mmCIF file of C-alpha atoms in Angstrom:
data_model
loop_
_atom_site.group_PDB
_atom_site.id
_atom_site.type_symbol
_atom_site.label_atom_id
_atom_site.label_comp_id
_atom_site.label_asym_id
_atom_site.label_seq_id
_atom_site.Cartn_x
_atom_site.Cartn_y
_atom_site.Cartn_z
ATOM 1 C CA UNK A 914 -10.712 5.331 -32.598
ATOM 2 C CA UNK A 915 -9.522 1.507 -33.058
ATOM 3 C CA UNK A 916 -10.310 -0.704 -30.156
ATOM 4 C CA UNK A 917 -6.320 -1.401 -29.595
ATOM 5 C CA UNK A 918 -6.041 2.775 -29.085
ATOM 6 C CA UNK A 919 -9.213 2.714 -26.761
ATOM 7 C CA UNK A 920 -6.758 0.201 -24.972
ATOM 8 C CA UNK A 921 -4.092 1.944 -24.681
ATOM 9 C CA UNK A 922 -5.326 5.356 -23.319
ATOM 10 C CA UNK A 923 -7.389 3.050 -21.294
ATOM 11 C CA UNK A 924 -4.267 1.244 -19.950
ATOM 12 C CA UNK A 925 -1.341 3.591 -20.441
ATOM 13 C CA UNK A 926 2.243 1.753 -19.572
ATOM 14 C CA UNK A 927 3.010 1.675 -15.660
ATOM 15 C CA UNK A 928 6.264 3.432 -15.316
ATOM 16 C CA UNK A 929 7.575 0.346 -12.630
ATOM 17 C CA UNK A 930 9.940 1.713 -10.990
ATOM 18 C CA UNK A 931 8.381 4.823 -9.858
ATOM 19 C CA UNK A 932 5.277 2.748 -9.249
ATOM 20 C CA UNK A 933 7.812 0.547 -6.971
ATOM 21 C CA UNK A 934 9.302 3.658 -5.392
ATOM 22 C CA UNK A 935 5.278 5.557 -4.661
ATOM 23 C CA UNK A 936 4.390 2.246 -2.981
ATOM 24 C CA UNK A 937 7.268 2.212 -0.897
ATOM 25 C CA UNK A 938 6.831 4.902 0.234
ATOM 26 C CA UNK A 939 3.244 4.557 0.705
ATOM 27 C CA UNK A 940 4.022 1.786 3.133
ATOM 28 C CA UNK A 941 7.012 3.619 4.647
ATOM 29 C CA UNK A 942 5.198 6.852 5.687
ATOM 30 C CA UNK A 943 1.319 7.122 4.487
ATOM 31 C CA UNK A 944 0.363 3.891 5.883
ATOM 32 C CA UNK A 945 2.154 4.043 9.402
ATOM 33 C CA UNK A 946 0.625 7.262 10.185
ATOM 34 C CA UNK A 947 -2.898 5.971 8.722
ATOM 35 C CA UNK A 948 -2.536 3.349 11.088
ATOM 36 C CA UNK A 949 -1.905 5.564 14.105
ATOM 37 C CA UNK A 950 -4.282 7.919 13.208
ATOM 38 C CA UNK A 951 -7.138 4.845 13.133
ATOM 39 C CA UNK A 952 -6.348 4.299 16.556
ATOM 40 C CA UNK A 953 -4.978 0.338 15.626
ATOM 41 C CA UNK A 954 -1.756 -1.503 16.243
ATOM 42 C CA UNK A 955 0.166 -2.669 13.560
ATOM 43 C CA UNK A 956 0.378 -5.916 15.032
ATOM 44 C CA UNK A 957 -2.742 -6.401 15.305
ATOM 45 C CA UNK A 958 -4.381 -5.788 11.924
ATOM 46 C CA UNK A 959 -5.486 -9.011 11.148
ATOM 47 C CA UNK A 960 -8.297 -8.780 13.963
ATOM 48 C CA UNK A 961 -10.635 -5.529 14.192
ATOM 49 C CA UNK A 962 -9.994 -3.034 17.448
ATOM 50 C CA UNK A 963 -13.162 -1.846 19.471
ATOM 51 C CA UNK A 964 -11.971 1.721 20.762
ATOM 52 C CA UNK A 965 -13.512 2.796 23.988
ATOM 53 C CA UNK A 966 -11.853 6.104 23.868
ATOM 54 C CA UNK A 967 -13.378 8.927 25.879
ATOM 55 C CA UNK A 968 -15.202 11.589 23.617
ATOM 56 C CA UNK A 969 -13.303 15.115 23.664
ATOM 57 C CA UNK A 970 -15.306 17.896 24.683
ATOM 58 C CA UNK A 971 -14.357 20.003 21.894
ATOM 59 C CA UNK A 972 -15.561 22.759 18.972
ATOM 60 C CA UNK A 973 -17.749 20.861 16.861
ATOM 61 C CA UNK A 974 -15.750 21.351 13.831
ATOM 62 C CA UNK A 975 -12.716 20.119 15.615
ATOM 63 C CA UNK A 976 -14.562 16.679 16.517
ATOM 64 C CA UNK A 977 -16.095 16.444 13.283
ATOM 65 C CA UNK A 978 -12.327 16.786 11.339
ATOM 66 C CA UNK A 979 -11.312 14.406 13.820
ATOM 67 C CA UNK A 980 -13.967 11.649 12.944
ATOM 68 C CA UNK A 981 -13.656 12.035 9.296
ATOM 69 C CA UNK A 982 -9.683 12.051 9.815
ATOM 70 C CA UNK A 983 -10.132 8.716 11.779
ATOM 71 C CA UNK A 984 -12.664 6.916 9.228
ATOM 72 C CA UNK A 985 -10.444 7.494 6.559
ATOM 73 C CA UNK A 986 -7.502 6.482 8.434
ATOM 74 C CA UNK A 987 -9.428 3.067 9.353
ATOM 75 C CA UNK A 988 -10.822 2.934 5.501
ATOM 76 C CA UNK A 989 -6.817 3.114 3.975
ATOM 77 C CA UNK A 990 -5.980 0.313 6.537
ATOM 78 C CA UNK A 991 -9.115 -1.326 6.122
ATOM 79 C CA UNK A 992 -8.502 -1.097 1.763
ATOM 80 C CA UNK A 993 -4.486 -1.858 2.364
ATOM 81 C CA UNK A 994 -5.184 -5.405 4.037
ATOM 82 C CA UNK A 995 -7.588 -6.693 0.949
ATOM 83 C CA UNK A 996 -5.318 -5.729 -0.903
ATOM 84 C CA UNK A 997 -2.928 -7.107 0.598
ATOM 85 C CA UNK A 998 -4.715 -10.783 1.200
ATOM 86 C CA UNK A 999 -5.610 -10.872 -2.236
ATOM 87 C CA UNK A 1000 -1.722 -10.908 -3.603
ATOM 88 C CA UNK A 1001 -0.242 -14.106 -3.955
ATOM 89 C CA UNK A 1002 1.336 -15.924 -0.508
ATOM 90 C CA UNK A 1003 5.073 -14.926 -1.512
ATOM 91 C CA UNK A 1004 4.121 -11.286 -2.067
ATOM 92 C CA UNK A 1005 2.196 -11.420 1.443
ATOM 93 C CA UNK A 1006 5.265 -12.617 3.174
ATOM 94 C CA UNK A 1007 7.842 -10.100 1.937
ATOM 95 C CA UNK A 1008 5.659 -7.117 2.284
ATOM 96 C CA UNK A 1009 4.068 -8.238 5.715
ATOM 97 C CA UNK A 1010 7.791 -8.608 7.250
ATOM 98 C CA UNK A 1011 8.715 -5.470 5.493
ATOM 99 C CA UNK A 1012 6.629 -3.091 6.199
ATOM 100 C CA UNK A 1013 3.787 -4.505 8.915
ATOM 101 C CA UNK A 1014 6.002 -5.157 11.432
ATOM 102 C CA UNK A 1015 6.306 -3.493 14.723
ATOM 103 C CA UNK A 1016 10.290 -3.571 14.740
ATOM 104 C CA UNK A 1017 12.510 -2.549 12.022
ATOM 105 C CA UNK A 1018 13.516 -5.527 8.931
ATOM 106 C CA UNK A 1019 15.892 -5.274 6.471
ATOM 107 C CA UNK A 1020 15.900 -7.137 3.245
ATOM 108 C CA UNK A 1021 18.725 -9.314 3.934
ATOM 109 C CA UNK A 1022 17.237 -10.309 6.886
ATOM 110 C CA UNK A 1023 13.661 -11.238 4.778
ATOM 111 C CA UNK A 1024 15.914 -13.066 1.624
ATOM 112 C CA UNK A 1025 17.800 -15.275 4.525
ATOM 113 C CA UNK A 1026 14.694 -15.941 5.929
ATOM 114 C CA UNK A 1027 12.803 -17.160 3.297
ATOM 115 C CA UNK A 1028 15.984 -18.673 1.550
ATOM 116 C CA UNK A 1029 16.119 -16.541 -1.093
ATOM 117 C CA UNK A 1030 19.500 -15.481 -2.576
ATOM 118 C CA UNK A 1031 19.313 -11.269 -2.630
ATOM 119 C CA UNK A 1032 18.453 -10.915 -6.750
ATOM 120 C CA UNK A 1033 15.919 -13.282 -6.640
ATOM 121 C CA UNK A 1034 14.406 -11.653 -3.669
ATOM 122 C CA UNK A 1035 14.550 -8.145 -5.001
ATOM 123 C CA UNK A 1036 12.683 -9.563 -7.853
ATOM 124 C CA UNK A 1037 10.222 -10.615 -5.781
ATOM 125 C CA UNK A 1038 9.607 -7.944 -3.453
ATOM 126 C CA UNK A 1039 9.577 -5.885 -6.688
ATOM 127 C CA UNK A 1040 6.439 -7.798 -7.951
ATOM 128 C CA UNK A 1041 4.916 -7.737 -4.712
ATOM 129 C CA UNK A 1042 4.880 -4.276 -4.838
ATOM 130 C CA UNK A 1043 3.656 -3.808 -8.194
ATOM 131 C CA UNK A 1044 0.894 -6.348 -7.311
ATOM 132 C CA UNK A 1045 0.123 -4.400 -4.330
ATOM 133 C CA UNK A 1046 -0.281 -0.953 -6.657
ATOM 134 C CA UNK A 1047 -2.955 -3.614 -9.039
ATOM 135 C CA UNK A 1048 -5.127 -4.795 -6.229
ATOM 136 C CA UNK A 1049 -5.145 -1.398 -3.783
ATOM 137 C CA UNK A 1050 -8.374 0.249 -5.249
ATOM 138 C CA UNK A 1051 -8.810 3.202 -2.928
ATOM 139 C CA UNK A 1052 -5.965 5.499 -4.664
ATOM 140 C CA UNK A 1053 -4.074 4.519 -7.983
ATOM 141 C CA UNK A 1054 -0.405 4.038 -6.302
ATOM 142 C CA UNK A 1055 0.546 3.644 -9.742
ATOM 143 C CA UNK A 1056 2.936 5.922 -11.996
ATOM 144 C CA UNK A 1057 2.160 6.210 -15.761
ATOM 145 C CA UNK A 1058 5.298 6.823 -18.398
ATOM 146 C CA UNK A 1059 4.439 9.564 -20.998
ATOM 147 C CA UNK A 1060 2.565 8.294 -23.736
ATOM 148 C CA UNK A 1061 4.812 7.941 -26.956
ATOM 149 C CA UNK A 1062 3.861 9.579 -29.447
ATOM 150 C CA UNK A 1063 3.172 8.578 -33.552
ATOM 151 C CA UNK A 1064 5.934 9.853 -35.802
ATOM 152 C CA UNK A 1065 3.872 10.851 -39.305
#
């Protein structure tokens, strides 16, 4: 095998719009209920929450789902934020306004914010997604198209 094949199987094409679409919706239902499930405040995920919750007297295999449901929950918030901080500043806005906020935003509302006209900000918040699919390391967000294959 040539070293550009090895590339290529090693990096098959992202398929960007249904990259786009998975991380949408990754931030439109996975990472809501993630956050509710760790117990945090989308408002406040910049700054770490101490939980004093009371432990339930429970079956042990009940309690024991329950922690591991809640660690994972705070390790997909914990993974989305790097991820997050490590896009570039643009990218950070749009999503951040998008999707981390505690009320509901709509895209015209974000492109008149930031003084964007609506085709340059789609272009944008298309990046930042497909930015946010590159950096977030804890599930591949990403969509693949079908390799092509050699006519002989």
């Amino acid at each position: 095998m040539t070293e550009t094949t090895d590339n290529l199987s090693l990096f098959p094409e992202v398929d960007e719009q249904a990259t786009i679409k998975k991380v949408t919706s990754f931030f439109k239902v996975t990472f809501p209920k993630m956050v509710r499930y760790s117990g945090r405040s989308i408002t406040n995920l910049q700054s770490p929450v101490i939980s004093d919750m009371p432990g339930v007297k429970n079956v042990e295999n009940n309690a024991d789902r329950r922690i591991v449901q809640r660690l994972t929950a705070e390790n997909v918030v914990e993974q989305t934020m790097k991820a997050l901080n490590v896009c570039d500043s643009i990218s950070q806005t749009i999503i951040k306004k998008l999707y981390l906020s505690d009320h509901r935003v709509y895209d015209f509302q974000i492109w008149k914010e930031i003084g964007y006209q609506e085709r340059r900000y789609y272009y944008y918040k298309n990046r930042a997604l497909l930015a946010f699919a590159d950096y977030y390391m804890l599930d591949d967000l990403h969509e693949f198209q079908e390799p092509k294959k050699l006519q002989v």
